[in-house]
CSV table of C-alpha atoms in Angstrom, one decimal:
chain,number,residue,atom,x,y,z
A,1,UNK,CA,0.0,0.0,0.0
A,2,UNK,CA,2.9,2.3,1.1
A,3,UNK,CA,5.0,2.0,-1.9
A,4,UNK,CA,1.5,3.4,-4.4
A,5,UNK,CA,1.0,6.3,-1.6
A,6,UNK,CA,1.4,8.9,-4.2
A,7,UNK,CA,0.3,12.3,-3.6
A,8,UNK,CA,-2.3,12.4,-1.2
A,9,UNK,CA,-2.4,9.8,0.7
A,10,UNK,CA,1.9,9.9,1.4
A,11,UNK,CA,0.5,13.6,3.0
A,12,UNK,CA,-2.5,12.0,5.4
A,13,UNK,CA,-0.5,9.0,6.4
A,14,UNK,CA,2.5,11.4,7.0
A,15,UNK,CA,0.6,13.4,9.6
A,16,UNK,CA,-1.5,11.0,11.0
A,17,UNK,CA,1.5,9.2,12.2
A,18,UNK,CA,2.6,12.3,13.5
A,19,UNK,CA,0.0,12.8,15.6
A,20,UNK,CA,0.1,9.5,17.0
A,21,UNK,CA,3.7,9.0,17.9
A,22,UNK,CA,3.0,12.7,19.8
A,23,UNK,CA,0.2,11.1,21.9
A,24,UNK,CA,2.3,7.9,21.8
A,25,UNK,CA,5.2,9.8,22.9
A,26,UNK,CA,3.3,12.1,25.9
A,27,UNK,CA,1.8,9.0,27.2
A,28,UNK,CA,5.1,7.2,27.4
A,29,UNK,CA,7.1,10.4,29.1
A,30,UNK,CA,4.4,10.5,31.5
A,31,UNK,CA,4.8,6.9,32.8
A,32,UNK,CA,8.2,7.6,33.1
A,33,UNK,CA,7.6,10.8,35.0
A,34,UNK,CA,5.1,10.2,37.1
A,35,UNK,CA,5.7,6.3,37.5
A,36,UNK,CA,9.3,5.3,36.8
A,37,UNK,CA,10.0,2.0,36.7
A,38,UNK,CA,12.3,1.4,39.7
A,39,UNK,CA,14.2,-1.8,38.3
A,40,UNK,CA,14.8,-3.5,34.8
A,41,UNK,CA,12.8,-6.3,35.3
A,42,UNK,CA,10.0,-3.4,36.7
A,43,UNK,CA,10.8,-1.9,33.3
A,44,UNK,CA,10.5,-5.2,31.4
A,45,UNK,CA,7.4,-6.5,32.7
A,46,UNK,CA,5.6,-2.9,32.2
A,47,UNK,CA,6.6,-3.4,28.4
A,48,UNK,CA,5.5,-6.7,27.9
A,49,UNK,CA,1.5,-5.6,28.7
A,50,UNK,CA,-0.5,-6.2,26.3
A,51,UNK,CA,-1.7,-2.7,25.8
A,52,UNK,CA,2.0,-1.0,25.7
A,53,UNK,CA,3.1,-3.6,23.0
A,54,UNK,CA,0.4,-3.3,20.6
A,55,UNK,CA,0.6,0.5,20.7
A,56,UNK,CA,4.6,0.6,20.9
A,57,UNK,CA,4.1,-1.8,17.8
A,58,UNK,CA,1.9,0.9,16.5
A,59,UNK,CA,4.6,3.8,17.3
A,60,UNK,CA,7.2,1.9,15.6
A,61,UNK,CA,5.2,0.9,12.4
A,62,UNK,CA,4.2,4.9,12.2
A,63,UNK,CA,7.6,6.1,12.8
A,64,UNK,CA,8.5,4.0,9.7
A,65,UNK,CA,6.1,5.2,7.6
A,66,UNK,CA,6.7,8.9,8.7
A,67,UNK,CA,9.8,8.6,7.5
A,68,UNK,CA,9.4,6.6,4.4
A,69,UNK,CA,7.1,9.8,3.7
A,70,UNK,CA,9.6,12.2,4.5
A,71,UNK,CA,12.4,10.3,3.0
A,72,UNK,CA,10.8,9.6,-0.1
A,73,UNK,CA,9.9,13.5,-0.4
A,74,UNK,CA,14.2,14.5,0.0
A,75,UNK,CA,14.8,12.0,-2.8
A,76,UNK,CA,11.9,13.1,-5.1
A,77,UNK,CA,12.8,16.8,-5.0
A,78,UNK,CA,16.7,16.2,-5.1
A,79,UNK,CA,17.7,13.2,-6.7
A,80,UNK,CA,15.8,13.0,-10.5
A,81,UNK,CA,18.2,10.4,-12.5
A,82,UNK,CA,15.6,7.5,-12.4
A,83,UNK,CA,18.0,4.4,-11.4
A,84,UNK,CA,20.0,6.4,-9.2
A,85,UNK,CA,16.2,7.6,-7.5
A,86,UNK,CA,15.1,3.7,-7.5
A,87,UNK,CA,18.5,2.8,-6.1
A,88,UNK,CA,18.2,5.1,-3.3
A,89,UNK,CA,14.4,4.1,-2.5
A,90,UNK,CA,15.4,0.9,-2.3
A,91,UNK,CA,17.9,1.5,0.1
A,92,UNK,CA,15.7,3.2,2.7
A,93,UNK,CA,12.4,1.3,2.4
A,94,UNK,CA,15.5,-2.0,3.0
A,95,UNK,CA,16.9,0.3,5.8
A,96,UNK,CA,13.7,0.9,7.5
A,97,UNK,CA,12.3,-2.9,7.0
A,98,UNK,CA,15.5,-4.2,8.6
A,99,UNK,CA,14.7,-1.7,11.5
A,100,UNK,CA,10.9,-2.9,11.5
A,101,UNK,CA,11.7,-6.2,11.6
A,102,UNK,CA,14.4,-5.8,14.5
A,103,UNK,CA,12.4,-3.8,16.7
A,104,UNK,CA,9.2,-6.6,16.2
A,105,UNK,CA,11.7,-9.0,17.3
A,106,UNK,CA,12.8,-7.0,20.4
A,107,UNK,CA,9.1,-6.5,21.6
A,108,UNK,CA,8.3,-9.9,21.1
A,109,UNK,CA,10.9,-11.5,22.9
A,110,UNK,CA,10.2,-8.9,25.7
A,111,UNK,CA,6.8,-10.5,25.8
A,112,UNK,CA,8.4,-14.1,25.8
A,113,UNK,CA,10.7,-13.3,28.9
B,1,UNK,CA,23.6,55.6,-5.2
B,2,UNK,CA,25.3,52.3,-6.2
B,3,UNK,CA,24.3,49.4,-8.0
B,4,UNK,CA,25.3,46.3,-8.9
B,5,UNK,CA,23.2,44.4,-11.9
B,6,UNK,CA,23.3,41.5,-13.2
B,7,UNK,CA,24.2,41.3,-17.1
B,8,UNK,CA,23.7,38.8,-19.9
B,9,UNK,CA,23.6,38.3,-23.1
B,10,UNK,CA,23.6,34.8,-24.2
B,11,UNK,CA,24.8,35.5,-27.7
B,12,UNK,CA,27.8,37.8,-27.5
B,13,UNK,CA,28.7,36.7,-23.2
B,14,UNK,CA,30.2,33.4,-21.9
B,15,UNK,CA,28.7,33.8,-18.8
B,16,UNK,CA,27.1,35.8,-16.9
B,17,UNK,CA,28.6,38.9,-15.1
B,18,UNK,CA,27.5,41.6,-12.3
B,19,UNK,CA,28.2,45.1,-13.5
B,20,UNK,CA,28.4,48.2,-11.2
B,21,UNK,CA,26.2,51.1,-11.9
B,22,UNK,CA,26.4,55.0,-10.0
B,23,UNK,CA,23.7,57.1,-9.9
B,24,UNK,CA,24.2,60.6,-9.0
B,25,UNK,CA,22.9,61.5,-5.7
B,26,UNK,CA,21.3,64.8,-7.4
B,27,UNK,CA,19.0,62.5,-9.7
B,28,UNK,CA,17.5,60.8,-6.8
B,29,UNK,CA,14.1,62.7,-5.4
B,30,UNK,CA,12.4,61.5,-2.4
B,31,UNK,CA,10.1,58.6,-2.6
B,32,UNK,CA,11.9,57.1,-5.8
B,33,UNK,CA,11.2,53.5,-6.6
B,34,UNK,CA,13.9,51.1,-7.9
B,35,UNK,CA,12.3,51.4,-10.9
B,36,UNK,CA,12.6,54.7,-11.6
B,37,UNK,CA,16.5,54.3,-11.1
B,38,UNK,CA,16.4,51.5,-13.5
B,39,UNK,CA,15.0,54.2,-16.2
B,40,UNK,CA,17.7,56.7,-15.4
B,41,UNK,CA,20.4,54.2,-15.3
B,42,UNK,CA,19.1,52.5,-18.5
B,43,UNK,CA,19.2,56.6,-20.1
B,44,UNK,CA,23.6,55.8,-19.8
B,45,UNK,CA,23.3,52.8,-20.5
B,46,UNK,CA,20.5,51.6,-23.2
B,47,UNK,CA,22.0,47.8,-23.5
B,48,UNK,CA,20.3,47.3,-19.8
B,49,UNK,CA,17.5,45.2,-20.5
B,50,UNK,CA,14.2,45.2,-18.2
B,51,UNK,CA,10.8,44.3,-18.7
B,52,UNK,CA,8.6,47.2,-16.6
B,53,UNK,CA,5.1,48.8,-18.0
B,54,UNK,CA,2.4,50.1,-15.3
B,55,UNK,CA,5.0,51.1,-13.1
B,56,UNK,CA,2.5,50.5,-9.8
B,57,UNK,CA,2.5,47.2,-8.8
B,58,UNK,CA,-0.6,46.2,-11.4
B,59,UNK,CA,0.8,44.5,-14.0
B,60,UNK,CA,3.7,42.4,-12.8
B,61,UNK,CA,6.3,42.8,-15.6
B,62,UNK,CA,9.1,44.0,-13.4
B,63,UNK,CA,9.7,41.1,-10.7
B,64,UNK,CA,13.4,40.6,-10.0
B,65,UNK,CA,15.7,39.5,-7.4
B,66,UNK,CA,16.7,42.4,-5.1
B,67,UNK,CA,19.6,42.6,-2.7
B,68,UNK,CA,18.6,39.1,-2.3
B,69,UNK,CA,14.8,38.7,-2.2
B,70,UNK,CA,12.0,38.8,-5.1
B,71,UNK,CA,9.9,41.9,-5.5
B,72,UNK,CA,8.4,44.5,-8.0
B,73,UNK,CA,10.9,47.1,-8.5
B,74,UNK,CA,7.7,49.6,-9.2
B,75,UNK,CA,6.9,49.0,-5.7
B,76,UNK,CA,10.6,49.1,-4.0
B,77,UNK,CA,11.0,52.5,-2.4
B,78,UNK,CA,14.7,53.2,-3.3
B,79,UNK,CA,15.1,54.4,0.6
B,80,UNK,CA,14.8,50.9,1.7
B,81,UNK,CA,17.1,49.3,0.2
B,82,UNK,CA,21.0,48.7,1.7
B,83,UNK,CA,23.7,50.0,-1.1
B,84,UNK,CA,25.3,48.8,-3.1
B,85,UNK,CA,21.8,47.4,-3.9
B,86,UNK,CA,22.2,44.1,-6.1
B,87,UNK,CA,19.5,43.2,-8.6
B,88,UNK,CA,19.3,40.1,-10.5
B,89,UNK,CA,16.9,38.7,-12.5
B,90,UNK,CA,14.3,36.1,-10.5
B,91,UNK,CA,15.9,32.9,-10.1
B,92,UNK,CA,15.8,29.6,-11.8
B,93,UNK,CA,14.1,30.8,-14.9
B,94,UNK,CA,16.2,30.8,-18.4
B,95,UNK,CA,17.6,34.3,-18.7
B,96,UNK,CA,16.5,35.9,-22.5
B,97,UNK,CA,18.8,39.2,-21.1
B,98,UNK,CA,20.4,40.8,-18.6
B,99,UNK,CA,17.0,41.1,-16.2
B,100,UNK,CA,14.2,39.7,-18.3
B,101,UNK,CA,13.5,35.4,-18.2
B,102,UNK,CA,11.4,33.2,-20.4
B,103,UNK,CA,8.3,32.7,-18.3
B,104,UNK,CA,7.0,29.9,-20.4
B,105,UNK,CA,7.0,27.6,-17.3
B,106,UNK,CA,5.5,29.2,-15.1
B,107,UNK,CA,2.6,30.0,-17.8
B,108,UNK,CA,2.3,26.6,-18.6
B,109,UNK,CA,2.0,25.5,-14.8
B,110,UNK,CA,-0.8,28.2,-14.6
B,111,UNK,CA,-2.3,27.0,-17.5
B,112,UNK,CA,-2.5,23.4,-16.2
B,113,UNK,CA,-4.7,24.0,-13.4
B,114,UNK,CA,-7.7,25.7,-16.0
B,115,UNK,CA,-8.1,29.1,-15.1
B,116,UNK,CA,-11.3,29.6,-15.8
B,117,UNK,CA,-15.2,29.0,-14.5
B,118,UNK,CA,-16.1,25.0,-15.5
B,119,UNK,CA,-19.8,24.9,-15.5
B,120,UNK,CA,-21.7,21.2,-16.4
B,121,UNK,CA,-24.9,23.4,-15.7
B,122,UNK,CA,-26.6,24.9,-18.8
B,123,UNK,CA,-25.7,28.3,-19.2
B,124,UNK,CA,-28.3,30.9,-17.2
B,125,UNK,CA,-30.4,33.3,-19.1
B,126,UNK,CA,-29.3,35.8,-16.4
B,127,UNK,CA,-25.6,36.3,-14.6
B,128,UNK,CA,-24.0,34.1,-12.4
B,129,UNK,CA,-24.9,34.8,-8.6
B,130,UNK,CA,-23.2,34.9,-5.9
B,131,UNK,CA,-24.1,35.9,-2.7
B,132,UNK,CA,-22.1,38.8,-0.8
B,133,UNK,CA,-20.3,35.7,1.6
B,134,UNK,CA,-19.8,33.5,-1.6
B,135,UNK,CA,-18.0,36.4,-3.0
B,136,UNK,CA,-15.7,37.0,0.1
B,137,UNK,CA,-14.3,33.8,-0.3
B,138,UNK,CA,-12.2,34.7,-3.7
B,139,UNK,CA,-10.5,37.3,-1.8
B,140,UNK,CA,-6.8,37.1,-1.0
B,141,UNK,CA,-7.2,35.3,-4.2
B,142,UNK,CA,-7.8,36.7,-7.1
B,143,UNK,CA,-5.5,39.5,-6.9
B,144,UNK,CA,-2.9,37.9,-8.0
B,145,UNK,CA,-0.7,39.5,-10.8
B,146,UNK,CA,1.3,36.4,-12.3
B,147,UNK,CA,4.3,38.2,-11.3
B,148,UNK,CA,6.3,35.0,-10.7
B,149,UNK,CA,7.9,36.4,-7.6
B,150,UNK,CA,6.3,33.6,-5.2
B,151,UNK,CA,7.2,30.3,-7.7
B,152,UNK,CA,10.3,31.7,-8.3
B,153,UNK,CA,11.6,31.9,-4.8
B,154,UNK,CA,10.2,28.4,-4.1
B,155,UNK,CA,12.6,25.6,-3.6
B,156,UNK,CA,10.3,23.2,-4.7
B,157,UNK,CA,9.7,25.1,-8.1
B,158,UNK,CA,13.7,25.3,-8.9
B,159,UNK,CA,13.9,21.5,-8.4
B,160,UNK,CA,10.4,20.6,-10.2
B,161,UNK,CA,9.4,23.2,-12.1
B,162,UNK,CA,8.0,21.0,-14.7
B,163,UNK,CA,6.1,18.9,-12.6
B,164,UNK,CA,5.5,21.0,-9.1
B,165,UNK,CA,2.3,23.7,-10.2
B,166,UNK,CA,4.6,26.0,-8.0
B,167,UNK,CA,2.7,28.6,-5.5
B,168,UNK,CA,1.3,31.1,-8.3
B,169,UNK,CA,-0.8,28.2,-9.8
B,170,UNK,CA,-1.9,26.7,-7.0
B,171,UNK,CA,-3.4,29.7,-5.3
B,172,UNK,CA,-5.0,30.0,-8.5
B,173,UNK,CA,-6.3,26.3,-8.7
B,174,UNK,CA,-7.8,27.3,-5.5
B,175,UNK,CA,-9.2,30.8,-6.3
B,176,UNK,CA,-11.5,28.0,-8.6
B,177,UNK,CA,-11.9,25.8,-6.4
B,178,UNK,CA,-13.4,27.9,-3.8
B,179,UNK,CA,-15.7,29.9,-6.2
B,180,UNK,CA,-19.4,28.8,-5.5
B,181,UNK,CA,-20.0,29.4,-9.2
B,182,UNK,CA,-17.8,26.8,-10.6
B,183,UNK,CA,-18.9,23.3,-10.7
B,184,UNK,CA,-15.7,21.0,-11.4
B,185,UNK,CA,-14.3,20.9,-8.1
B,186,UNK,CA,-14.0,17.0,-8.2
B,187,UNK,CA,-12.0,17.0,-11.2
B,188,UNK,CA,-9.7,19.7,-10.5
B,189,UNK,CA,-8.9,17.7,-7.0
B,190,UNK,CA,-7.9,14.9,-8.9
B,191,UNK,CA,-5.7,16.8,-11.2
B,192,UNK,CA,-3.6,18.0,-8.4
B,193,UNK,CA,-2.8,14.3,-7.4
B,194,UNK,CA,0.1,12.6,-7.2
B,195,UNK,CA,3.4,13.5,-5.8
B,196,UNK,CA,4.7,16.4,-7.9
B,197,UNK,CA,1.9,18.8,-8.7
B,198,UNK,CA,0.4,20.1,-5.1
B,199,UNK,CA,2.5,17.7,-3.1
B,200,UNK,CA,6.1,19.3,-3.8
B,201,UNK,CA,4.9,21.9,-1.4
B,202,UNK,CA,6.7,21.1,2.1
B,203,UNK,CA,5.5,25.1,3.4
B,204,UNK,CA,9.1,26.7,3.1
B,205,UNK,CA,6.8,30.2,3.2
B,206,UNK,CA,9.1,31.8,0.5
B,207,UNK,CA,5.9,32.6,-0.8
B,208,UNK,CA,3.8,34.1,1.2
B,209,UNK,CA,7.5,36.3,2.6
B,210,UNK,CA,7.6,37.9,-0.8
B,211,UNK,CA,4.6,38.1,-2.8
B,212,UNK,CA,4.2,42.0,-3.4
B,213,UNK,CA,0.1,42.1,-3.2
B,214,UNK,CA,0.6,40.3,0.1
B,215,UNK,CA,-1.2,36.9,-0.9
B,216,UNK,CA,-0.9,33.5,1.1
B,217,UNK,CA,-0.7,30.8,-1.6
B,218,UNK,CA,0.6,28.6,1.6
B,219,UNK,CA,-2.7,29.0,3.2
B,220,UNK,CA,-4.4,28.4,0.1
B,221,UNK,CA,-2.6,25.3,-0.7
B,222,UNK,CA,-3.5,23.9,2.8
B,223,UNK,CA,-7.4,24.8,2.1
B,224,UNK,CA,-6.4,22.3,-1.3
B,225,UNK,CA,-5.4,19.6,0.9
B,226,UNK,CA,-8.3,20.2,3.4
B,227,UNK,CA,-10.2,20.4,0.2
B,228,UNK,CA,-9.0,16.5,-0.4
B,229,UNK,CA,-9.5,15.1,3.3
B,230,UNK,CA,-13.2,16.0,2.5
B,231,UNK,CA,-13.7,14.4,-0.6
B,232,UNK,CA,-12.0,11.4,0.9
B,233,UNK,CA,-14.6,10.9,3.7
């Protein structure tokens, strides 16, 4: 779906992301502030509910999107020799995959421990 | 006074050079615009080439770049400007001569987004109304000039400027979009898709910070995409 985001739709997703990694991102500094996590395995066991996995997921999977958006619009505007363009692209939507994948991996296994 | 202009004539120069101009102090009055420094310099010198005509701010001939930023030199008041002032033409459009560019892009980018009424409607017997709130709505609009100074100073438009509509054109698309009388908002929308025409537009501002007549095509471009959310849902 991401990759055929063209005009439009690259914009919407683009800032609803945003707005949800800044709730995301409130509601996480406020834990911390108001109920810091005392120990790692405090730490660990708050991140493996339920409820802060899914919407960490969430966080993660817009962050990547936000920045395939913005990513994608630096290499539009600059870079307009079509192979090197597709080269590039490929590059960051592998980049940020990798990154997707490794941080899935990280908040599974924190659910498994 | 001092200037320093930019001169070029792509079939006698190898490139481009800046060449410094004095005017006596005595031939400046009070209240003179740039332009009218530009006439008396161009009275030594009659190779200095400039595009000017109304000489108020109407017609748009004279954008160029001044000590650093677009503007109408009709409209510059000769007191505001820091010397040595430097004047070049706008940028990133194909210089014909010293001051004066070919346009043609921009005019085909305004062209693109039909500026003009669409009405699917029979023709009425009588005019087209409006009511006196219907009418408010085109203003900040349509007083646009088609001076170029916004599109020119826009990033996005000197990397795209044959695919990005650039700011002139899109506050135009919207002046369309927003007038009650016209009936092909639909199509118009989808004309702006994709990810060069509107969507080049990441709100640098450059813009709305020089247009002369004091226009937002920003704003207007964000009523566009507002414009889109609601035909989405």
């Amino acid at each position: 779906m991401i990759w055929r985001a063209s005009g439009f739709r690259a914009w919407l997703l683009q800032r609803l992301s945003a707005v949800y990694m800044a709730l995301f991102i409130g509601m996480f500094v406020l834990h911390l502030v108001l109920d810091a996590p005392s120990s790692y395995q405090e730490w660990r066991t708050w991140m493996a509910l339920p409820f802060i996995t899914v919407t960490a997921s969430i966080f993660f999977a817009a962050l990547l999107i936000h920045a395939w958006v913005g990513l994608r619009d630096v290499i539009i505007d600059y870079v307009h020799p079509l192979g090197m363009r597709f080269v590039l692209l490929a590059l960051v939507a592998a980049g940020l995959l990798a990154m997707g994948l490794w941080v899935l991996r990280i908040l599974m296994m924190g659910g498994a421990a | 006074m001092r200037f320093s202009i930019y001169r070029y004539n792509p079939e006698t120069d190898a490139a481009p050079s800046m060449q410094d101009f004095d005017l006596p102090d005595a031939d400046v009055a009070p209240g003179m615009m740039l332009l009218d420094a530009l006439r008396l310099i161009k009275v030594s010198d009659e190779t200095l080439s400039f595009r000017h005509s109304c000489g108020e701010g109407v017609c748009g001939s004279d954008a160029m770049n001044i000590n650093g930023r677009n503007g109408l030199a009709c409209i510059t008041p000769l007191a505001s400007l820091k010397q040595p002032i430097e004047i070049r033409p706008v940028p990133g459009m194909p210089v014909i001569r010293d001051l004066v560019v070919d346009m043609s892009q921009f005019y085909h980018q305004y062209r693109a987004i039909q500026p003009y009424l669409i009405v699917h409607d029979p023709e009425p017997e009588v005019e087209y109304l409006q009511t006196p709130e219907q009418r408010d709505e085109l203003d900040g609009l349509y007083e646009c000039i088609l001076c170029g100074c916004c599109s020119t100073a826009c990033p996005s438009f000197w990397w795209n400027p044959d695919k990005f509509r650039g700011p002139a054109a899109l506050l135009q698309a919207y002046r369309f979009l927003a007038d009650s009388r016209d009936q092909a908002t639909a199509e118009r929308l989808e004309a702006l898709e994709g990810p060069y025409r509107l969507f080049r537009c990441h709100t640098v501002m450059n813009c709305v910070d020089v247009c002369p007549k004091g226009l937002n095509p920003t704003k207007a471009i964000g009523k566009i995409k507002k414009l889109m959310l609601k035909h989405l849902i």
